[in-house]
Short mmCIF file of N, CA and C in Angstrom, two decimals:
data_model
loop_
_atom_site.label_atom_id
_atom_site.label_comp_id
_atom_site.label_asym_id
_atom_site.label_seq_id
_atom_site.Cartn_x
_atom_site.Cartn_y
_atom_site.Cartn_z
N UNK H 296 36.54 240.80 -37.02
CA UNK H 296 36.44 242.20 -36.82
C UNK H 296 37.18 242.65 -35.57
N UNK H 297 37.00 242.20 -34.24
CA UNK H 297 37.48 242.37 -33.31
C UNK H 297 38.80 241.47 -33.11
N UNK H 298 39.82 242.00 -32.55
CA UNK H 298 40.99 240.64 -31.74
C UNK H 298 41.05 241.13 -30.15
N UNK H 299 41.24 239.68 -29.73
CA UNK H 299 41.85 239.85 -28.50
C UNK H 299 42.59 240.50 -28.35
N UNK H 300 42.76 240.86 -27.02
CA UNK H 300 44.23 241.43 -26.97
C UNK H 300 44.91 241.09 -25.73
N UNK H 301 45.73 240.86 -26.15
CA UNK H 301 47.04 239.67 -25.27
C UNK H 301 48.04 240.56 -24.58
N UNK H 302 47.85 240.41 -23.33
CA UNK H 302 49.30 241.02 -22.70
C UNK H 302 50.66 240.30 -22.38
N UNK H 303 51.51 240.22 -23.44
CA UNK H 303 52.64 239.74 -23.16
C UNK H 303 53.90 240.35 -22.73
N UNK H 304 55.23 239.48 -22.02
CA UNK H 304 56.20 240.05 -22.01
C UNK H 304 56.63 239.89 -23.77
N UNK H 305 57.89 241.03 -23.37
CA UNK H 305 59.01 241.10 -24.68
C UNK H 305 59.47 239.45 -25.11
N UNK H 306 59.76 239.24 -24.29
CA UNK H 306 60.42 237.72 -24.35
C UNK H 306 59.52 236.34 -24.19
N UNK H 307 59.65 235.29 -24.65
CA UNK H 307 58.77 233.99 -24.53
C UNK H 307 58.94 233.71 -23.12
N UNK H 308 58.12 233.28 -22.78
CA UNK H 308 58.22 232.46 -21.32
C UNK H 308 59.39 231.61 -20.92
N UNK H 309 60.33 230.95 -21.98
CA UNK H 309 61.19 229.93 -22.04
C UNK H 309 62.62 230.80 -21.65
N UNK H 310 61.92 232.15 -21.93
CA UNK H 310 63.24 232.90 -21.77
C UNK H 310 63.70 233.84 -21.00
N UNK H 311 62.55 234.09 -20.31
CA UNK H 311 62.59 234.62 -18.83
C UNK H 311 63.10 234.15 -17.59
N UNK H 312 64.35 234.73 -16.91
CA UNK H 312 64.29 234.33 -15.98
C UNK H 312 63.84 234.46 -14.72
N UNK H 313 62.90 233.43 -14.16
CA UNK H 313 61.95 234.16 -12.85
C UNK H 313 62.64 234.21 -11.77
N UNK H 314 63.91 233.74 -11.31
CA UNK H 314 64.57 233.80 -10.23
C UNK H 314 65.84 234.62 -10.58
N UNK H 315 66.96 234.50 -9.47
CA UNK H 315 68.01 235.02 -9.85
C UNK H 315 68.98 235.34 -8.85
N UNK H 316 69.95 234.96 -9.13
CA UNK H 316 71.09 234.97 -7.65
C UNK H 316 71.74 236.02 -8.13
N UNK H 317 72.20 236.74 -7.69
CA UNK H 317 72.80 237.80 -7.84
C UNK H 317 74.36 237.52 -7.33
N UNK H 318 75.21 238.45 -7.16
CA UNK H 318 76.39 238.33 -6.67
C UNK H 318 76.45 237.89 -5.06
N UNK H 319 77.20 237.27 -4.53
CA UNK H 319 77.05 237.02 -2.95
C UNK H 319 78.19 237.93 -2.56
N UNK H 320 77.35 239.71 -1.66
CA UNK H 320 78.16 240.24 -1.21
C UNK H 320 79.08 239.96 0.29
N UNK H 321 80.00 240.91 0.22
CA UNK H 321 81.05 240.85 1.20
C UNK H 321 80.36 241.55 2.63
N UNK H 322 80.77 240.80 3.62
CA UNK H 322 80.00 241.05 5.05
C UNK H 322 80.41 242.68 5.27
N UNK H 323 81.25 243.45 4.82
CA UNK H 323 81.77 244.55 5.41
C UNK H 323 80.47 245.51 3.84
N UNK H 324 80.27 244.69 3.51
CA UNK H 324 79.28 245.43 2.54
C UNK H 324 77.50 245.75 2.89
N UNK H 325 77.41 244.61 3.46
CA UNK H 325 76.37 244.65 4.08
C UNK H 325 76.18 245.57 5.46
N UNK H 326 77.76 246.28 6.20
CA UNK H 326 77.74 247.11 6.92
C UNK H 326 77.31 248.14 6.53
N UNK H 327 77.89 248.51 5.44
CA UNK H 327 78.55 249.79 4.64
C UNK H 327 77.04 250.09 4.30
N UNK H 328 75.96 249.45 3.69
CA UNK H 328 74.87 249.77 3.67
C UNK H 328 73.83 250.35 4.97
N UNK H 329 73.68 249.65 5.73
CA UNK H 329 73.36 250.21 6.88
C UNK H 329 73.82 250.79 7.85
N UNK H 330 75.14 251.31 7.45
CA UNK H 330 75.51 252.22 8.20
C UNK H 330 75.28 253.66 7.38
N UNK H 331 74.97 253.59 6.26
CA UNK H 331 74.72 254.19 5.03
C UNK H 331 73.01 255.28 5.93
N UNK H 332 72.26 254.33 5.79
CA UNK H 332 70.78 254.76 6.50
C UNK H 332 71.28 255.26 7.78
N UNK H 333 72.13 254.69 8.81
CA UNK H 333 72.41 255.18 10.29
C UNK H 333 72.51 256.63 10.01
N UNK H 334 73.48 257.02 9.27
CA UNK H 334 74.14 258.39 8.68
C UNK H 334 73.23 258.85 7.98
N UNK H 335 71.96 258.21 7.64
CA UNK H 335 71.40 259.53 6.51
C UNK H 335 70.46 260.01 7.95
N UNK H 336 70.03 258.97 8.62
CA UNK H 336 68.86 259.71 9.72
C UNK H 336 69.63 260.25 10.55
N UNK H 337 70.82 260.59 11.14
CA UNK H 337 71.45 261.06 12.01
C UNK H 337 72.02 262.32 11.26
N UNK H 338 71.69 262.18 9.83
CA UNK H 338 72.34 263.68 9.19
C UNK H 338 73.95 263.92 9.06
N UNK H 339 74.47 262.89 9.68
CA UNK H 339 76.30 262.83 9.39
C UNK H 339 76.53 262.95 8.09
N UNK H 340 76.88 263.74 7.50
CA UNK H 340 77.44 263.80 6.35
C UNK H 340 79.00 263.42 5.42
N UNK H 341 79.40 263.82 6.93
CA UNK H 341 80.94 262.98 6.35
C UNK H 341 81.15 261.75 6.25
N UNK H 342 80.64 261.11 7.26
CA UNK H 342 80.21 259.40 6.96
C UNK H 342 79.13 259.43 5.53
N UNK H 343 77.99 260.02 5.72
CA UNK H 343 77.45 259.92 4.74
C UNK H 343 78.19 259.80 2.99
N UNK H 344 78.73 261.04 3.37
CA UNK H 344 79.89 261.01 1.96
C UNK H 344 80.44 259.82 1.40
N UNK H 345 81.39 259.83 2.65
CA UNK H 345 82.61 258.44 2.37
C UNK H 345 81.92 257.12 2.21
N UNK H 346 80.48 257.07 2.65
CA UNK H 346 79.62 255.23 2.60
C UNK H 346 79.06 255.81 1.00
N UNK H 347 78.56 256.74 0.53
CA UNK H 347 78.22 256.82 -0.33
C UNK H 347 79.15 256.68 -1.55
N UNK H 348 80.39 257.46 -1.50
CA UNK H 348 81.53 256.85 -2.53
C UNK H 348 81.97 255.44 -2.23
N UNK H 349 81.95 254.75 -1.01
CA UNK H 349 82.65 252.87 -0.96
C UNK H 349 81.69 252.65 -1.88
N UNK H 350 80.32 252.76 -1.49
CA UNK H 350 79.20 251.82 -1.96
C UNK H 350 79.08 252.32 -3.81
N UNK H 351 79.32 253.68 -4.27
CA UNK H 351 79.58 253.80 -5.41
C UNK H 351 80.56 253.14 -6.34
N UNK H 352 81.93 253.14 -5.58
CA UNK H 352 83.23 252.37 -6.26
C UNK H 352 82.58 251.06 -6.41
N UNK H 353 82.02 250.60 -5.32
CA UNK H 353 81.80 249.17 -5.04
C UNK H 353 80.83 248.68 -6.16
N UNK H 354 80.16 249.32 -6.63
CA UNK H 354 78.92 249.35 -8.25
C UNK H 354 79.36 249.53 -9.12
N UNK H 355 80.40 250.10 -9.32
CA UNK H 355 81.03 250.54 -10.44
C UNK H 355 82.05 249.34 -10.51
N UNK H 356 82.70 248.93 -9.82
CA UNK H 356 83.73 247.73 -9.79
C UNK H 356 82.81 246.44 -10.21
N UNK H 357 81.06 246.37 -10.11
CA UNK H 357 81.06 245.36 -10.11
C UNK H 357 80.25 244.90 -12.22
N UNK H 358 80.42 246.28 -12.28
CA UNK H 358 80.75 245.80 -13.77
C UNK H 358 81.74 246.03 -14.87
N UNK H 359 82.66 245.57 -13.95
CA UNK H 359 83.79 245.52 -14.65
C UNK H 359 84.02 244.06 -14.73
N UNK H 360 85.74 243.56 -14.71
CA UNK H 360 85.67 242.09 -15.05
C UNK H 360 85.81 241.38 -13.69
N UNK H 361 86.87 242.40 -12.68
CA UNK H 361 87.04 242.36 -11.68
C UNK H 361 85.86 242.70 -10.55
N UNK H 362 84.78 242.26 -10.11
CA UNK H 362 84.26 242.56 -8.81
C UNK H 362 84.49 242.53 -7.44
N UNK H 363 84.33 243.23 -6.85
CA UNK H 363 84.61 243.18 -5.37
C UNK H 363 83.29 242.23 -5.01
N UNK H 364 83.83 241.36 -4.53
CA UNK H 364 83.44 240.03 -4.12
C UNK H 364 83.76 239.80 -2.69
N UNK H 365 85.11 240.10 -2.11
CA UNK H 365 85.28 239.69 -0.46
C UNK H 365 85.55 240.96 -0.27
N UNK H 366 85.77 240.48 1.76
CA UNK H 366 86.29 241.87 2.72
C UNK H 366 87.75 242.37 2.07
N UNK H 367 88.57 241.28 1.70
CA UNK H 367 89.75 241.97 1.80
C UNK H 367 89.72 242.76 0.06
N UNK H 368 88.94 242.35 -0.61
CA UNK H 368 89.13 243.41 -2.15
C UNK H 368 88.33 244.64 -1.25
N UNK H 369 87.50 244.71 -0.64
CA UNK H 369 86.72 245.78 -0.10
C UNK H 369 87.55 246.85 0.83
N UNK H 370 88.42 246.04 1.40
CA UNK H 370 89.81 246.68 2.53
C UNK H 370 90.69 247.27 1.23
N UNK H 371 91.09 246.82 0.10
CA UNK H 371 92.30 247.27 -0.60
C UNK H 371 91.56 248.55 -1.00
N UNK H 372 90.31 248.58 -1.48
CA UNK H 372 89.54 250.21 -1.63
C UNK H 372 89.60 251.03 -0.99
N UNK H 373 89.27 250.76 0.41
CA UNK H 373 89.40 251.34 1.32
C UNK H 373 90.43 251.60 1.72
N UNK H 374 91.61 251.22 1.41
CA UNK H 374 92.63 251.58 1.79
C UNK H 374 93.12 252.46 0.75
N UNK H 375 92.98 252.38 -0.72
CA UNK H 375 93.39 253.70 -1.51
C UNK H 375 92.66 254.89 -1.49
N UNK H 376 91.05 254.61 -0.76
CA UNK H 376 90.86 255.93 -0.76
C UNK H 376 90.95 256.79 0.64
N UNK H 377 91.48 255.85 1.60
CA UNK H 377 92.21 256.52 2.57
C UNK H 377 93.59 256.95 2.25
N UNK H 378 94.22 256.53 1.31
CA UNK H 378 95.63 257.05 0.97
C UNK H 378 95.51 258.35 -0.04
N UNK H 379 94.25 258.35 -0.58
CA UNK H 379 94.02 259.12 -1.14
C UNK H 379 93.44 260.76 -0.28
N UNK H 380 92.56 260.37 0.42
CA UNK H 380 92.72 261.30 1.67
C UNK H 380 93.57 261.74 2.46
N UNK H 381 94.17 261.29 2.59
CA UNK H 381 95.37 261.82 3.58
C UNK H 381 96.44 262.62 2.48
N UNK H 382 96.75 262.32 1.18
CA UNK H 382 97.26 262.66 0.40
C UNK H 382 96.60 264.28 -0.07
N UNK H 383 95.53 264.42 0.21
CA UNK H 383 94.69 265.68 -0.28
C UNK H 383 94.82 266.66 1.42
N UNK H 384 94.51 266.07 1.75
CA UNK H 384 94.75 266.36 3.50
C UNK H 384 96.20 267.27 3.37
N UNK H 385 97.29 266.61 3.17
CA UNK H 385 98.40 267.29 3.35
C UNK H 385 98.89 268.51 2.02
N UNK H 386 97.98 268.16 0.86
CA UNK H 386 98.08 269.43 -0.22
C UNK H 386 97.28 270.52 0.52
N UNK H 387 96.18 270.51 1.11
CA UNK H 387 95.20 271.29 1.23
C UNK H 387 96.06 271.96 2.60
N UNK H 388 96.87 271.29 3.44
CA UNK H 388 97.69 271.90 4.80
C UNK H 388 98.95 272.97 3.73
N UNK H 389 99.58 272.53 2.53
CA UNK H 389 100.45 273.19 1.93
C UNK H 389 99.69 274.31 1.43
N UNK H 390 98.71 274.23 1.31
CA UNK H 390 97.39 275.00 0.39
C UNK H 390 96.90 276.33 1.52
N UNK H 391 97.30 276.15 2.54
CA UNK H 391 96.44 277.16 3.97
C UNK H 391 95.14 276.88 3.46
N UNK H 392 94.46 275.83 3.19
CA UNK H 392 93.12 275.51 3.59
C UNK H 392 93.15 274.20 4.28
N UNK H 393 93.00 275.37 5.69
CA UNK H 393 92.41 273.90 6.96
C UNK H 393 90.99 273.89 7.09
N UNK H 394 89.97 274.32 6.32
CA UNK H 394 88.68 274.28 6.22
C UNK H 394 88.57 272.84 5.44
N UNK H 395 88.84 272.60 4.35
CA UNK H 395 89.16 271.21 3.49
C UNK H 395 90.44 270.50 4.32
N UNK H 396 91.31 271.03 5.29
CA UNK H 396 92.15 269.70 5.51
C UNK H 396 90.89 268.98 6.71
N UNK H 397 90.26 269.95 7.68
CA UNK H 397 89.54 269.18 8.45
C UNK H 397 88.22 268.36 8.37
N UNK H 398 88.10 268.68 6.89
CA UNK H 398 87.21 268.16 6.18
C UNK H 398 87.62 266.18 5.50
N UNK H 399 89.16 266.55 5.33
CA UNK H 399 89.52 265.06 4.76
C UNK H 399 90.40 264.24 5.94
N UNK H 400 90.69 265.26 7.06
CA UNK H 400 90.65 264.26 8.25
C UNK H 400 89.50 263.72 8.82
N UNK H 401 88.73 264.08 8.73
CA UNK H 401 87.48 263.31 9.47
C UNK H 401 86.72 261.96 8.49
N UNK H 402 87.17 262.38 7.31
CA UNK H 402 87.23 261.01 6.33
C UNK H 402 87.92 260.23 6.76
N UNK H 403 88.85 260.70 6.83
CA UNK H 403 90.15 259.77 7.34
C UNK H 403 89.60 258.72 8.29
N UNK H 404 89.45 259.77 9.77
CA UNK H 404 88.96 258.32 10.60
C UNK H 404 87.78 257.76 10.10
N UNK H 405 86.69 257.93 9.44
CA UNK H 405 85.58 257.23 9.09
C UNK H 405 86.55 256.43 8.10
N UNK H 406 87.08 256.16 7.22
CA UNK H 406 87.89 255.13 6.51
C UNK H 406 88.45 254.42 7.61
N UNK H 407 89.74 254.94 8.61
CA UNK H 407 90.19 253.98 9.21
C UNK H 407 89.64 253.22 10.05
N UNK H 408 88.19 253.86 10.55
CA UNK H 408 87.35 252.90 11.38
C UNK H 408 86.44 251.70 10.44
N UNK H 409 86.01 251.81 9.27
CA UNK H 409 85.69 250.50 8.58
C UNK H 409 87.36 249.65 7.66
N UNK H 410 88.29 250.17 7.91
CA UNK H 410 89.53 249.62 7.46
C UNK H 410 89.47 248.79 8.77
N UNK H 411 89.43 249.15 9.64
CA UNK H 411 89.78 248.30 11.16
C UNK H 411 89.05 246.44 11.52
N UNK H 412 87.83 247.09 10.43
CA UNK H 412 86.73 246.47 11.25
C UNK H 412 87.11 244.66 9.94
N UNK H 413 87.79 245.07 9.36
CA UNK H 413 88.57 243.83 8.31
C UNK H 413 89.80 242.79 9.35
N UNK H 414 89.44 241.97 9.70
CA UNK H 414 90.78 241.05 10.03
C UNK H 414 91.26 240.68 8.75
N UNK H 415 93.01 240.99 9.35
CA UNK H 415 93.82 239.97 8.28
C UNK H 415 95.25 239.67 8.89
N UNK H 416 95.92 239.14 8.43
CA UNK H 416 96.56 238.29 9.83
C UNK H 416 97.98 239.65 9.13
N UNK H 417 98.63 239.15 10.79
CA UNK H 417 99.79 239.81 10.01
C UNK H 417 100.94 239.84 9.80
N UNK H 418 102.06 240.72 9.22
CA UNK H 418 103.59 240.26 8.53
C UNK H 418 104.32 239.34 9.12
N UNK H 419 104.02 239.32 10.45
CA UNK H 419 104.92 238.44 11.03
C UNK H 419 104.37 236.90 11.24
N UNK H 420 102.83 236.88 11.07
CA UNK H 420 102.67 235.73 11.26
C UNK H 420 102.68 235.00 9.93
N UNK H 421 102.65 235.80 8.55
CA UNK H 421 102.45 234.87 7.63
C UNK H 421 104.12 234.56 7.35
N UNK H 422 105.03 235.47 7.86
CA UNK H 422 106.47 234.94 7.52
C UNK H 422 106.63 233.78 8.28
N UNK H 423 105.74 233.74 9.11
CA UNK H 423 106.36 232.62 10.08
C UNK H 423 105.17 231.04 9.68
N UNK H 424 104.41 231.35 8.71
CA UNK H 424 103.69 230.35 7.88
C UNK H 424 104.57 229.88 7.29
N UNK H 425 105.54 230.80 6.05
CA UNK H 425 106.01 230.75 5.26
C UNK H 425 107.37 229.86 5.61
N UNK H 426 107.78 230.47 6.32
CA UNK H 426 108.79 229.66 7.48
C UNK H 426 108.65 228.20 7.58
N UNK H 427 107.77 228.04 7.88
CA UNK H 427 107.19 226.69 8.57
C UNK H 427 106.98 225.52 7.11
N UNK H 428 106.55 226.31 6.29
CA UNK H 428 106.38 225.66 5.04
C UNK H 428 107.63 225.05 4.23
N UNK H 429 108.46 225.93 4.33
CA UNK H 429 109.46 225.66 3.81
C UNK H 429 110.20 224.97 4.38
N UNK H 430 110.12 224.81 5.85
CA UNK H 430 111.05 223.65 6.47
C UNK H 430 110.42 222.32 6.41
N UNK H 431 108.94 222.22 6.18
CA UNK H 431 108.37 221.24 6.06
C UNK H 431 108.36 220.57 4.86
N UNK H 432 108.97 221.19 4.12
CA UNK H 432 109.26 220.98 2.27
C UNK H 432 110.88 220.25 2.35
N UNK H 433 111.49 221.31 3.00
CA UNK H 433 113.09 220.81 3.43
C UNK H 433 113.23 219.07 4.01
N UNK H 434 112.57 218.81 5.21
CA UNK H 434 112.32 217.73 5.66
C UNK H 434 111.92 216.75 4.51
N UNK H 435 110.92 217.38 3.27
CA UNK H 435 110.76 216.06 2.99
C UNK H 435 111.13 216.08 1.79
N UNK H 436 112.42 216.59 1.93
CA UNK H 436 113.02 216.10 0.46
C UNK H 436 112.55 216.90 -0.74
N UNK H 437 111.30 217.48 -0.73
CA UNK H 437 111.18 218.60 -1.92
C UNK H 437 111.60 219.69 -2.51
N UNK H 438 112.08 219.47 -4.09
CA UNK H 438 112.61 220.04 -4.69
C UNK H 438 111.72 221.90 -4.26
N UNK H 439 113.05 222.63 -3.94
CA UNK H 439 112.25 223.81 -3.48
C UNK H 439 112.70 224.88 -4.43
N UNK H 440 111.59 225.53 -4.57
CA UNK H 440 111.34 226.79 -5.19
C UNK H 440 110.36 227.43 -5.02
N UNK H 441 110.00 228.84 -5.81
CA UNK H 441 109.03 229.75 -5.32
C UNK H 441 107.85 228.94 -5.59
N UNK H 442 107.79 228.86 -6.88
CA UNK H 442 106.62 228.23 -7.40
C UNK H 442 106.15 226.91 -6.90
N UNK H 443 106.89 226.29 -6.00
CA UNK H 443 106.20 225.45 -5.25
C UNK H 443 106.05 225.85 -3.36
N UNK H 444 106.88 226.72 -3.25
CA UNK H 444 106.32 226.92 -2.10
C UNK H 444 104.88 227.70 -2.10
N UNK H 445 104.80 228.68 -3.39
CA UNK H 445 103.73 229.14 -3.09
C UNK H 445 102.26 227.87 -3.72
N UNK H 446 102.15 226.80 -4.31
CA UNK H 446 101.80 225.98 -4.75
C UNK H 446 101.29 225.43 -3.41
N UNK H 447 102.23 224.86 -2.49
CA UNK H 447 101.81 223.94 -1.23
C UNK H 447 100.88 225.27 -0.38
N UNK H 448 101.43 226.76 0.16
CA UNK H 448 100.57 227.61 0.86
C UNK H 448 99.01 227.83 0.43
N UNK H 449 98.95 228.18 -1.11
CA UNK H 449 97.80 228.27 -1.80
C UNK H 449 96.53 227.25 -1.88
N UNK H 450 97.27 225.98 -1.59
CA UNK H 450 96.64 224.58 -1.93
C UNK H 450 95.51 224.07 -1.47
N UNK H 451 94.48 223.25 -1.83
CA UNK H 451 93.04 223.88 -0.75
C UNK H 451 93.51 222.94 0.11
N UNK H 452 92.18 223.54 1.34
CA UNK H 452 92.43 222.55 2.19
C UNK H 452 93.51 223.56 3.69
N UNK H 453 94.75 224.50 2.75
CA UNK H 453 95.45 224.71 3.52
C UNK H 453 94.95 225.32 5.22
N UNK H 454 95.53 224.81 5.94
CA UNK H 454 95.20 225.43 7.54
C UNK H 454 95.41 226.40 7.28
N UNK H 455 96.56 227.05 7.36
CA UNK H 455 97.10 228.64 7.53
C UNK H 455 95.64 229.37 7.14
N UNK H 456 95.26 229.20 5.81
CA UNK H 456 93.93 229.79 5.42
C UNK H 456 92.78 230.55 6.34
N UNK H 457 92.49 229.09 6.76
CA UNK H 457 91.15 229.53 7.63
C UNK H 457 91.53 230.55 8.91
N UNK H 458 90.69 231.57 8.77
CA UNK H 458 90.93 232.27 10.15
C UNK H 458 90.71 232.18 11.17
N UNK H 459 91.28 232.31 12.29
CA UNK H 459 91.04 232.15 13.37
C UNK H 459 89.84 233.12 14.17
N UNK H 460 89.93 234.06 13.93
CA UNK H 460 89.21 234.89 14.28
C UNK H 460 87.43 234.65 13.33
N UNK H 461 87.39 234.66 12.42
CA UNK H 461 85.73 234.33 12.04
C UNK H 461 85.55 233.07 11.35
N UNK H 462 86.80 232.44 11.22
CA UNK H 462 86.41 230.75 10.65
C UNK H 462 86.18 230.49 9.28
N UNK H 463 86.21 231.90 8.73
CA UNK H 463 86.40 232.33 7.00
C UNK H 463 87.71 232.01 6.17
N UNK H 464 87.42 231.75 4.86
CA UNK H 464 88.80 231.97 4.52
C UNK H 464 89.04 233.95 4.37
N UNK H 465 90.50 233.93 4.65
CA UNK H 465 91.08 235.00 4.81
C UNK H 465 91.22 235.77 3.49
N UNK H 466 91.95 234.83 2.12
CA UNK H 466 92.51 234.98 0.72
C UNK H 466 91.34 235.01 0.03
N UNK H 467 90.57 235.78 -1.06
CA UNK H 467 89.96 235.10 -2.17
C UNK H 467 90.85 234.14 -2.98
N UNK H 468 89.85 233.62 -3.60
CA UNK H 468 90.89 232.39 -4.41
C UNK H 468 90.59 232.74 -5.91
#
């Protein structure tokens, strides 16, 4: 006459998973969040804005196939939507609205100040990697081409890689 009644999940026990690693975010991400709260209690809104669209792109990128995974995919964002600002910046100066241009300069520096905060080495020193590689290929007799110079730079292990500055690798792989 009567049944128990059983509280179950949807799924069998066998098929639940009780743990779960999630993605391992990028250190400039873990800024971007709490600088996120700094700006909401301080009421900044233009920071507020611009952490609220990184951290949006940055969700939206991560279901796609491509995720932003390191600083430097996190820097290439940041860097189009600072190109993208400055690009609206100078319509809105052709436009006689400096109410919106001073609106997407002050993005501006809030972009170029978390663009800053990314090391990555630069033009001259990786030509002079590149340099170095190739004479060290020359010396030993190896058949040279692109595809192997970039083969030996890429290769694990490589020095050039590791940074000097935080002891990270620099490249995703």
């Amino acid at each position: 006459m009567f049944q128990s009644i059983r509280f179950s999940s949807r799924l069998p026990a066998r098929l639940v998973r009780w743990n779960s690693t999630g993605p391992v975010l990028p250190p400039l991400m873990a800024t971007l969040r709490t600088d996120l709260k700094t700006a909401m209690r301080a009421k900044d809104t233009t920071r507020l804005n611009v952490l609220r669209a990184l951290i949006s792109e940055t969700n939206n990128a991560a279901k796609t196939a491509s995720p932003i995974q390191t600083d430097i995919q996190l820097l290439s964002l940041i860097r189009k939507r600072l190109n993208a600002s400055k690009d609206a910046a100078k319509e809105f100066d052709a436009a006689e609205r400096p109410d919106l241009k001073e609106k997407e300069d002050a993005q501006v520096v809030v972009l170029e100040e978390y663009a800053s905060q990314v090391k990555t080495l630069p033009i001259a020193e990786i030509k002079e990697v590149v340099i170095n590689e190739i004479a060290a290929m020359t010396n030993a007799n190896t058949k040279l081409n692109q595809g192997m110079v970039l083969k030996a730079l890429f290769a694990p292990g490589a020095l050039w890689m590791e940074s000097q500055w935080t002891g990270k690798k620099l490249l995703p792989r």
